[in-house]
Short mmCIF file of C-alpha atoms and ligand atoms in Angstrom, two decimals:
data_model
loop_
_atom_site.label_atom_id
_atom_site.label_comp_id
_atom_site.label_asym_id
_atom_site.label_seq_id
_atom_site.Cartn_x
_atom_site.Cartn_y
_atom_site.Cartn_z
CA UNK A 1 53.35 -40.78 38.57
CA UNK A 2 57.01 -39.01 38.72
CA UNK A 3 56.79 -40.54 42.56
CA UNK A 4 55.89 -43.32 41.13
CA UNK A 5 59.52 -43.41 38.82
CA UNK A 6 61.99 -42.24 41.13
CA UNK A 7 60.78 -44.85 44.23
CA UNK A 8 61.48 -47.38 41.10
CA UNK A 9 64.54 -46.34 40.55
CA UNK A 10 66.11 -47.39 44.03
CA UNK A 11 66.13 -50.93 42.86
CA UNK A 12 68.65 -53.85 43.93
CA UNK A 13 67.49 -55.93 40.49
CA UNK A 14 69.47 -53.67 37.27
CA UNK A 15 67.00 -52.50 34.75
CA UNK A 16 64.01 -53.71 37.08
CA UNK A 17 62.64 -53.51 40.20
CA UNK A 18 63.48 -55.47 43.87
CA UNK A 19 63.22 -53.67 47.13
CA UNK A 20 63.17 -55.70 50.36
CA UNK A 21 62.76 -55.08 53.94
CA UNK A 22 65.96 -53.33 55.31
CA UNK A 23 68.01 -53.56 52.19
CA UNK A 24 69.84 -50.29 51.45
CA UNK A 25 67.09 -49.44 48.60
CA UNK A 26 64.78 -49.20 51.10
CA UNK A 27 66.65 -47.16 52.95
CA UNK A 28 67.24 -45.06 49.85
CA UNK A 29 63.01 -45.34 49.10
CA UNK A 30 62.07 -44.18 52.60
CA UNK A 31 64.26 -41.18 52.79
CA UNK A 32 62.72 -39.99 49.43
CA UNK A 33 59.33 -40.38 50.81
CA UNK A 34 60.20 -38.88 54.46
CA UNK A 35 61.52 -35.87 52.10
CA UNK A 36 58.31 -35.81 50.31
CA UNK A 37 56.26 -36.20 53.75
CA UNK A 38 58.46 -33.01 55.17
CA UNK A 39 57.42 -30.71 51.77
CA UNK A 40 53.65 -31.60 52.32
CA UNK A 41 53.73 -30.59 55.84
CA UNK A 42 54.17 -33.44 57.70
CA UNK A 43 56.64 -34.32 60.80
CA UNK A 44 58.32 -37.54 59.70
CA UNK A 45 60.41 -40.19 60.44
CA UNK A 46 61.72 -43.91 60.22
CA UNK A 47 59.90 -46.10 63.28
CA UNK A 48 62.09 -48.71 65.03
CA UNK A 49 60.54 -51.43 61.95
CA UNK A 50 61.65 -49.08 59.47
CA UNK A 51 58.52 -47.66 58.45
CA UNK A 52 58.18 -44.27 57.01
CA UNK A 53 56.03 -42.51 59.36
CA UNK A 54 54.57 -38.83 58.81
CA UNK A 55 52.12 -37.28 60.85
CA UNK A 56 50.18 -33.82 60.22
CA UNK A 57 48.59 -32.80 63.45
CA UNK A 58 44.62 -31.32 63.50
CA UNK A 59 43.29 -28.24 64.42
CA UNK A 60 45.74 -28.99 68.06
CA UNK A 61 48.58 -31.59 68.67
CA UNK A 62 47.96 -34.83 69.74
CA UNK A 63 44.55 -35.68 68.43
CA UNK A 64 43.77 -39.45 67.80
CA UNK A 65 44.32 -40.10 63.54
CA UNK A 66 43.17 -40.72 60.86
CA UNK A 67 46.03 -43.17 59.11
CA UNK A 68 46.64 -43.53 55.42
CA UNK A 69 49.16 -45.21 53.79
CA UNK A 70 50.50 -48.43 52.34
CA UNK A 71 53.53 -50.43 51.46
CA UNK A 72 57.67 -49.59 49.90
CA UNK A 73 58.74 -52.98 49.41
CA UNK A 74 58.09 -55.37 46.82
CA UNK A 75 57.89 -58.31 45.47
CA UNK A 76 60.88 -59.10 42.60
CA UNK A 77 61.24 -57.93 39.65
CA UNK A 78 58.39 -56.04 40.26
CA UNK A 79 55.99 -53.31 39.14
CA UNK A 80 56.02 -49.80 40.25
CA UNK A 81 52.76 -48.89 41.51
CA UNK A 82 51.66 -52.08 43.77
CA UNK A 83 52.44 -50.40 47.11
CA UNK A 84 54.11 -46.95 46.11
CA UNK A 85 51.16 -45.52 44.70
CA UNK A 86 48.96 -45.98 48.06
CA UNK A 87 51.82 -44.05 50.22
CA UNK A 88 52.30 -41.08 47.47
CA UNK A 89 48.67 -40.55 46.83
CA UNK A 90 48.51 -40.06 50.55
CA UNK A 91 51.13 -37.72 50.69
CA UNK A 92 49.76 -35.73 47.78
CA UNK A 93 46.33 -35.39 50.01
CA UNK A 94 48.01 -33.82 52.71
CA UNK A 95 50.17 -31.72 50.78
CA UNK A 96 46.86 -30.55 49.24
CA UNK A 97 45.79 -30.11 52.64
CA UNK A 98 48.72 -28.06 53.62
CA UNK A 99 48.66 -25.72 50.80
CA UNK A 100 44.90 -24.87 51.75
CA UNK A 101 46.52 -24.42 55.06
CA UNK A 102 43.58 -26.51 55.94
CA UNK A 103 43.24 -28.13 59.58
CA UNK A 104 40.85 -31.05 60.59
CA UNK A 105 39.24 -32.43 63.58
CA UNK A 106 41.65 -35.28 63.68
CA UNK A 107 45.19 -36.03 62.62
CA UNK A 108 46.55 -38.05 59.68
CA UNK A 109 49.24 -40.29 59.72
CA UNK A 110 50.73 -41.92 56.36
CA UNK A 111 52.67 -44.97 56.24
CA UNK A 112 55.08 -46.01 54.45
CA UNK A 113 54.70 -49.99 55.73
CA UNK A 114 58.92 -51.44 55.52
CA UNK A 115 57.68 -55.07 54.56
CA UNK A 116 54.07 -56.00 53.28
CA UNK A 117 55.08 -58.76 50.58
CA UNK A 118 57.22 -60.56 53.19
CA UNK A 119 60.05 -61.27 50.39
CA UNK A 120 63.27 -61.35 52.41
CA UNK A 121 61.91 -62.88 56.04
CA UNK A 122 59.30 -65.06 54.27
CA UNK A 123 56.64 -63.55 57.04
CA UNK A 124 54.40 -60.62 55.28
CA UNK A 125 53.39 -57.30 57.14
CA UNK A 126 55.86 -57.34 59.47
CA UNK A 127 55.65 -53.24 59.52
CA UNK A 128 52.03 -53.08 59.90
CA UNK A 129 51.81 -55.57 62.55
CA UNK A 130 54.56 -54.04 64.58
CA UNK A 131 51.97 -50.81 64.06
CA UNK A 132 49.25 -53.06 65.79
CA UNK A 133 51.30 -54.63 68.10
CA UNK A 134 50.58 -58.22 66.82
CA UNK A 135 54.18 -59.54 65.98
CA UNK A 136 54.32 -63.03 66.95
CA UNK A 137 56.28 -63.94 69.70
CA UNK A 138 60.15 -64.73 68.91
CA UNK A 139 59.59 -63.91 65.28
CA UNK A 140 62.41 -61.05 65.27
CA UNK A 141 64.89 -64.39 65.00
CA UNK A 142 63.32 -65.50 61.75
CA UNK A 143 66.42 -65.60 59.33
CA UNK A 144 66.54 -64.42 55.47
CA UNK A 145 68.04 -66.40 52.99
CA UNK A 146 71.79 -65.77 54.29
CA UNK A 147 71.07 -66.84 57.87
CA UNK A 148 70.65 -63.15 59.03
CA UNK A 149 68.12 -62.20 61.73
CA UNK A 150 65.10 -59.97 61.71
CA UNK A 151 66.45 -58.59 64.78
CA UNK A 152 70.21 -58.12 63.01
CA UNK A 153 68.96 -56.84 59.94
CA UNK A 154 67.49 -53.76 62.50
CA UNK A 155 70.33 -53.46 64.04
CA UNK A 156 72.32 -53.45 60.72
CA UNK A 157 69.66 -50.53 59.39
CA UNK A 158 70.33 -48.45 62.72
CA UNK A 159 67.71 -49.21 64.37
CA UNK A 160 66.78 -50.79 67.68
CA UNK A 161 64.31 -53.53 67.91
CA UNK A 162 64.40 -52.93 71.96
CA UNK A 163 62.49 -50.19 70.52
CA UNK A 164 60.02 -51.99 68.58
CA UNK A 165 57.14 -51.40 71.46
CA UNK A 166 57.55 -47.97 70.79
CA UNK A 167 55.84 -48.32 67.50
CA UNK A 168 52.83 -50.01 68.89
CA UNK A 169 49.76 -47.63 68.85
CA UNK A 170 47.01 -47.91 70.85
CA UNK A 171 43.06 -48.71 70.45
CA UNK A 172 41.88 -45.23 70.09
CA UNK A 173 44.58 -43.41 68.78
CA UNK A 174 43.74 -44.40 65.17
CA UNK A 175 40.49 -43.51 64.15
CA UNK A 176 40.52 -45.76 60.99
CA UNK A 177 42.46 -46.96 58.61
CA UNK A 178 42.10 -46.34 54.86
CA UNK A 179 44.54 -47.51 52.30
CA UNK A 180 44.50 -46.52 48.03
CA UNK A 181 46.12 -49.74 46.03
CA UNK A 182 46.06 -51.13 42.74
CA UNK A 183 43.55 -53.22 42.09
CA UNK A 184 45.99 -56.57 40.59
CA UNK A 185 43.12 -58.22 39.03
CA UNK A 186 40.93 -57.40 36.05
CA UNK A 187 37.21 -56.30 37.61
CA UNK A 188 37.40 -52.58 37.27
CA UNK A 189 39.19 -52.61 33.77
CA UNK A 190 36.35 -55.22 32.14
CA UNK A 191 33.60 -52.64 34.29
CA UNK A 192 35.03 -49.81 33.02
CA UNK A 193 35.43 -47.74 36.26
CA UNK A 194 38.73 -46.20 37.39
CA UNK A 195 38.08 -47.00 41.23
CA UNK A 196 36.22 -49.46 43.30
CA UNK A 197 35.53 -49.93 47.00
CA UNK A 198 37.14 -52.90 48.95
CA UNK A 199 34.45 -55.16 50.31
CA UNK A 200 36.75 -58.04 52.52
CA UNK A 201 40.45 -59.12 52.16
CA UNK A 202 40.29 -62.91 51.23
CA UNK A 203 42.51 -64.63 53.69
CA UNK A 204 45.52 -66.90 53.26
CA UNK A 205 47.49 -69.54 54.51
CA UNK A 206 51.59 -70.35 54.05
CA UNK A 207 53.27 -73.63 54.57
CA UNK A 208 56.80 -74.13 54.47
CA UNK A 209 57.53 -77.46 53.17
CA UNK A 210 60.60 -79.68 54.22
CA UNK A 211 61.09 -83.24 52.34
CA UNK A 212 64.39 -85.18 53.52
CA UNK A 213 65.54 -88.50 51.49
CA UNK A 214 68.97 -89.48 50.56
CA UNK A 215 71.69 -88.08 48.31
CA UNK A 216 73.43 -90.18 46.31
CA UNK A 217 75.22 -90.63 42.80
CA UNK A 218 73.29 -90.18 39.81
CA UNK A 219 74.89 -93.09 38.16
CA UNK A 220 75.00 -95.43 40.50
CA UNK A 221 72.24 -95.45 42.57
CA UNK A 222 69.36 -97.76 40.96
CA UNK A 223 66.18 -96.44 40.48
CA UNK A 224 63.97 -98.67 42.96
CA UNK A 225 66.61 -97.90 45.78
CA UNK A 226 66.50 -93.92 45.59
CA UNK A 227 64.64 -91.71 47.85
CA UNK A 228 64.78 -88.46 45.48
CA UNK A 229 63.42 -85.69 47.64
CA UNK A 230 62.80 -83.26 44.41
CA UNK A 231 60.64 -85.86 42.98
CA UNK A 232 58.38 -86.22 45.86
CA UNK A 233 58.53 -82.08 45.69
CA UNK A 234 56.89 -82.19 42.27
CA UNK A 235 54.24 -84.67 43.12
CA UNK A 236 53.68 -82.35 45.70
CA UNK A 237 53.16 -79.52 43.88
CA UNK A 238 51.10 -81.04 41.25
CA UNK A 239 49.03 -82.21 44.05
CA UNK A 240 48.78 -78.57 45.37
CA UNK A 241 47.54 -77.26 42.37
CA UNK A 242 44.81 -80.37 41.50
CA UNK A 243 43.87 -79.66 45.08
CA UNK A 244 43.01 -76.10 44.36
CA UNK A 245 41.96 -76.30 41.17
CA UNK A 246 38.71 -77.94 42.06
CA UNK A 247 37.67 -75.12 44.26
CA UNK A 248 35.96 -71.96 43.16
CA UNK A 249 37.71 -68.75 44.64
CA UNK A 250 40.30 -71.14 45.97
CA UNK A 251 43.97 -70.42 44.67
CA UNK A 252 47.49 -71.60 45.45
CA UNK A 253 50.73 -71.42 44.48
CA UNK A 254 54.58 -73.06 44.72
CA UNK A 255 56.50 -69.95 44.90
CA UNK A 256 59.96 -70.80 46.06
CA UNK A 257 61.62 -74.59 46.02
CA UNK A 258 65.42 -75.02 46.77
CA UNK A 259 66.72 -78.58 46.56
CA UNK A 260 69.74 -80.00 47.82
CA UNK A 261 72.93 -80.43 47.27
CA UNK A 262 72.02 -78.78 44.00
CA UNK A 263 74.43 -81.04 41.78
CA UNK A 264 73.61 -82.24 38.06
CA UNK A 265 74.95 -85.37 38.98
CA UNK A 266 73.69 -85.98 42.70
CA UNK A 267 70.23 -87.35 43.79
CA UNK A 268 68.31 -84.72 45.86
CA UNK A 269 68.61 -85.43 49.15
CA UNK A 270 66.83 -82.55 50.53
CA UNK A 271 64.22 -80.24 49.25
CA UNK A 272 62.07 -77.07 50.72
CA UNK A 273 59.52 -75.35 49.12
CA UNK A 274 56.48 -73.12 50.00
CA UNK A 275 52.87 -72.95 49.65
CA UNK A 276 50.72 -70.25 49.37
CA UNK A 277 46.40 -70.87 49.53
CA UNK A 278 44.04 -68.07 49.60
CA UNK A 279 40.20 -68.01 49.68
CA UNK A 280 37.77 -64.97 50.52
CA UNK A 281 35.54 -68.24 52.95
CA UNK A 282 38.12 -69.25 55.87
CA UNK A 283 36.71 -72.65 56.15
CA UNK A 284 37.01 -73.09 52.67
CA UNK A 285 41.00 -72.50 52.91
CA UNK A 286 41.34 -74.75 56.11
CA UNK A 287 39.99 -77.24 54.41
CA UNK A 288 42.01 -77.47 51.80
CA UNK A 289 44.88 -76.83 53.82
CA UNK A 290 43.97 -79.92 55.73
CA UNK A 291 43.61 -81.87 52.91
CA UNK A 292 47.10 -80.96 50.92
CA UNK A 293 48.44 -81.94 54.59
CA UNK A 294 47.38 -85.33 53.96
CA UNK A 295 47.81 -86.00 50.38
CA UNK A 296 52.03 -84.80 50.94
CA UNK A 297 52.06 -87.07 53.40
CA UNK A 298 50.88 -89.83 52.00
CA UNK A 299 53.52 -88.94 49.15
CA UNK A 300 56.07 -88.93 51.42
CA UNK A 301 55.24 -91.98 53.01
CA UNK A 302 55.28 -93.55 49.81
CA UNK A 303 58.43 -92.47 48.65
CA UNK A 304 60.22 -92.64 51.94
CA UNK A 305 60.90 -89.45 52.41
CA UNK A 306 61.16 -87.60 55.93
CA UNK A 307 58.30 -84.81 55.58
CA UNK A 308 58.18 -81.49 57.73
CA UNK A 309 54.92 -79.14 56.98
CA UNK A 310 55.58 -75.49 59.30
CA UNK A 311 52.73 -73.05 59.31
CA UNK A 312 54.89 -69.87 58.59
CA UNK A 313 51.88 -67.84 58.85
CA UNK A 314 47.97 -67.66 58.61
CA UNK A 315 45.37 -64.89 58.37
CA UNK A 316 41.99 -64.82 58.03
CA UNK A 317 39.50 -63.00 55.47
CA UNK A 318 39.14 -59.50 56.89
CA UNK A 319 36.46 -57.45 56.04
CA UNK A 320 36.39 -53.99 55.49
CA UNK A 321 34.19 -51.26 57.83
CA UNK A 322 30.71 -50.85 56.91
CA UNK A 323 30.66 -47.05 57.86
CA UNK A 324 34.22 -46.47 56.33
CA UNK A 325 32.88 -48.01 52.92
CA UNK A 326 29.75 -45.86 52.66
CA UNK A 327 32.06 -42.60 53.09
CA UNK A 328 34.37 -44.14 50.47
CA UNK A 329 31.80 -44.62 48.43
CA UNK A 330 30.19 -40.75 48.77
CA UNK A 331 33.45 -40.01 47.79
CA UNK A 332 33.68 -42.22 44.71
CA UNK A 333 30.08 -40.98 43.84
CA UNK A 334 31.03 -37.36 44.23
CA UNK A 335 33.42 -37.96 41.41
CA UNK A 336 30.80 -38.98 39.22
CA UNK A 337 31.56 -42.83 39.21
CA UNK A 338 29.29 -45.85 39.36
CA UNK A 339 29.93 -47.51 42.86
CA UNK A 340 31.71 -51.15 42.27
CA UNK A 341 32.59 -52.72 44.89
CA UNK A 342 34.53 -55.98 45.27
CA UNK A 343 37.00 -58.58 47.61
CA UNK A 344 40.41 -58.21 47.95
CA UNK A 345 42.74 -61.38 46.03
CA UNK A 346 45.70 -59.94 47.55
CA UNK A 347 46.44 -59.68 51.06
CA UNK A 348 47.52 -56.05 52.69
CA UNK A 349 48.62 -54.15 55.95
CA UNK A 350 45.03 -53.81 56.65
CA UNK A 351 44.65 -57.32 57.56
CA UNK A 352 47.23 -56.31 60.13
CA UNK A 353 45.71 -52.77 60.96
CA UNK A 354 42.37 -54.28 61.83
CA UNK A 355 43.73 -55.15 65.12
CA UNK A 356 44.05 -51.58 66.30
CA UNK A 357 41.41 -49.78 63.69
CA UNK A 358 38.37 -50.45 61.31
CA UNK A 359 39.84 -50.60 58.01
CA UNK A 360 39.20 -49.68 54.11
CA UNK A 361 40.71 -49.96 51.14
CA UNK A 362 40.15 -48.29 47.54
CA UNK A 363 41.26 -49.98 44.24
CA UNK A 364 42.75 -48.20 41.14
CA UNK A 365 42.20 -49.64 38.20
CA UNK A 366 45.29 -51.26 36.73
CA UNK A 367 46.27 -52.84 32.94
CA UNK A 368 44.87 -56.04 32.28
CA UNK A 369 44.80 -56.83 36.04
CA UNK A 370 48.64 -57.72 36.04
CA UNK A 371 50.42 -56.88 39.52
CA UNK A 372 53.85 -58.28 40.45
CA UNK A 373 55.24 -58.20 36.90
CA UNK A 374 57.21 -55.20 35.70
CA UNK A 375 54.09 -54.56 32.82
CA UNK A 376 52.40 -53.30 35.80
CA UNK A 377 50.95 -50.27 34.63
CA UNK A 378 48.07 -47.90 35.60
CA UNK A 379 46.78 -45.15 33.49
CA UNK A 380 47.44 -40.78 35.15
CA UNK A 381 43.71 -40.14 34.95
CA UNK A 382 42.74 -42.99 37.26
CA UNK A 383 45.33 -41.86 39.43
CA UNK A 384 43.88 -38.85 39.75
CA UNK A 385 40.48 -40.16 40.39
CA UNK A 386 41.89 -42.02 43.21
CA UNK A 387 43.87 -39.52 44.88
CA UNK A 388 40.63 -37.05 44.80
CA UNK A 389 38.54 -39.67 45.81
CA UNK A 390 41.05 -39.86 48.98
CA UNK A 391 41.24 -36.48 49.48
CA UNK A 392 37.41 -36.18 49.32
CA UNK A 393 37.07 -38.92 52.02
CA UNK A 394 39.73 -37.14 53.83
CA UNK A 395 38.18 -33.75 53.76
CA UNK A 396 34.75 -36.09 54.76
CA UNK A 397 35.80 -37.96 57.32
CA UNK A 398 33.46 -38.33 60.04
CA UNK A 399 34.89 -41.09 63.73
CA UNK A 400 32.44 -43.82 63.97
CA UNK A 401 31.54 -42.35 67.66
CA UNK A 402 31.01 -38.67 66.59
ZN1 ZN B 501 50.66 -54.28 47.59
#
């Protein structure tokens, strides 16, 4: 919980907390946790995508791993456990591990992901799918807000994205993946239990959305002759959410919107904004995203606007490894607690993972459910329970092939 503090304390947002990919907070966050990987026995470093990477060899060098681990940036203004607590429970397991001077059959690796929430690039898991080796093509020239490069931010950090296939780990090399997060919704509090075992991770969908009219004076431009690109953006959005709303499991959100020129007396002449739709049934998502396709551009069309819909990203539901959840779950039941388990709302670097490793994940209870809000807040017992439920599966851990 301490951990938990001092990673919130390298913050770019005063009095809160904002850490993005490659900023110099995370720079600040991931030296703190390479320090605390060193103390607990680990080799560590920063990969070429700026993940914190520490790695505690088995009973001799070189054996394929077992990875743990999770995400150090976040969202903004954001809580302190969503992320952090995942990479410093792992850390405490090992260090546990050390101290017993205890060797296993396998490695483990923890990872402290760069970028998960996807805040400064717009494209999520970038350091988890560098680990798997499933960054899209040309996406190192994605820009952040003030026109600067994936690839230049790197640079900027000190590292070398010529590097970036260095990073890339093979099929067999990781064993499995298993990752200890907040839960960010409200199951586990309104059950009672401290932990609960991941079933799937619902999948998602992201649109950028560009609408292009014509700027013009507010006072002089009639009505009937304007071609307001923010007021096609809100029918949009109200659209989005009608859309949604009619769906069970089916959420989406507006999350960003910048219009243009920005002037309280000019007509907005050109707006962008994003959408975000997420639903544990794929088809049930693609559908939907086919439909709010249509609808904004029948709005457009309408209102004369130029429309431009970009798929910045997609990912389907990924489910979580039979044989990894039953030893999760000995592990939960060892600790005395009722087995609960449940989907994923939020997307993680699992989804990315699962290209190179089975995957699971174990929630920790957290307040009323809330998650990317500073009231984020989880209670030192459960954190316990988590981390020895970790450590437990750790100490368990059987390949699928032995
Ligand atoms: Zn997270």
């Amino acid at each position: 919980m301490q951990r938990c503090d001092a990673l919130a304390r390298h913050s770019e947002l005063p009095g809160g907390l904002t850490r993005v990919f490659l900023s110099p907070e995370s720079r600040a966050a991931g030296e703190a946790v390479l320090g605390w990987m060193r103390e607990a026995g680990m080799r560590a470093s920063l990969d070429a995508m700026g993940n914190a990477v520490g790695r505690y060899e088995g009973e001799r060098a070189g054996l394929p791993c077992l990875m743990l681990g999770s995400h150090l940036d976040t969202v903004r203004d954001a809580g302190k456990y969503d992320g952090m607590l995942g990479v410093i429970s792992a850390i405490e397991c090992v260090h546990a591990l050390h101290q017993q001077k205890k060797k296993l059959p396998f490695a483990i690796e923890v990872i402290g992901f760069g970028d998960e929430e996807g805040v400064r690039f717009g494209t999520t898991l970038l350091g988890s799918r560098a680990i798997a080796g499933t960054l899209a093509p040309g996406v190192l020239e994605t820009k952040d807000a003030a026109g600067t490069s994936i690839a230049r931010a790197l640079q900027m950090f000190g590292l070398n994205p010529e590097h970036l296939s260095r990073v890339q780990r093979k099929k067999g090399e990781v064993l499995a993946y298993a990752e200890l997060h907040i839960e960010q919704g409200p199951v586990l509090e309104a059950e009672g239990l401290p932990v609960g075992v991941v079933t799937a991770i619902n999948g998602f969908s992201r649109l950028r959305v560009a609408l292009r009219g014509e700027a013009g004076h507010a006072g002089t431009v009639p009505m009937a002759l304007r071609r307001d690109a923010l007021a096609a953006a809100a029918e949009c959005i109200v659209t989005v959410e009608r859309t949604v709303k009619n769906v069970p499991e089916l959420v989406g959100t507006v999350g960003r919107i910048e219009a243009k020129p920005g002037a309280i007396n000019v007509i907005p002449g050109e707006v962008h904004f994003t959408i975000d739709v997420r639903a544990p049934v794929d088809d049930v998502r693609l559908e939907a995203v086919d439909e709010l396709r249509s609808s904004i551009s029948r709005i457009a069309q309408r209102r004369k606007v130029e429309l431009e819909i970009e798929t910045l990203q997609e990912f389907g539901s990924s489910a979580c490894a039979p044989w990894l959840m039953r030893q999760l779950e000995r592990a939960v039941e060892a600790r005395g607690v009722r087995v609960r388990r449940l989907p994923s709302g939020a997307g993680h670097d699992g989804m990315a993972i699962k290209a190179i490793a089975d995957i699971a994940m174990l929630f920790v209870r957290c307040k009323g459910g809330v998650s990317h809000n500073p009231a984020e807040s989880i209670s030192e017992a459960d954190a316990a329970v988590g981390a020895a439920v970790l450590l437990d599966f750790i100490h368990e851990f059987k390949p699928l092939s032995a």
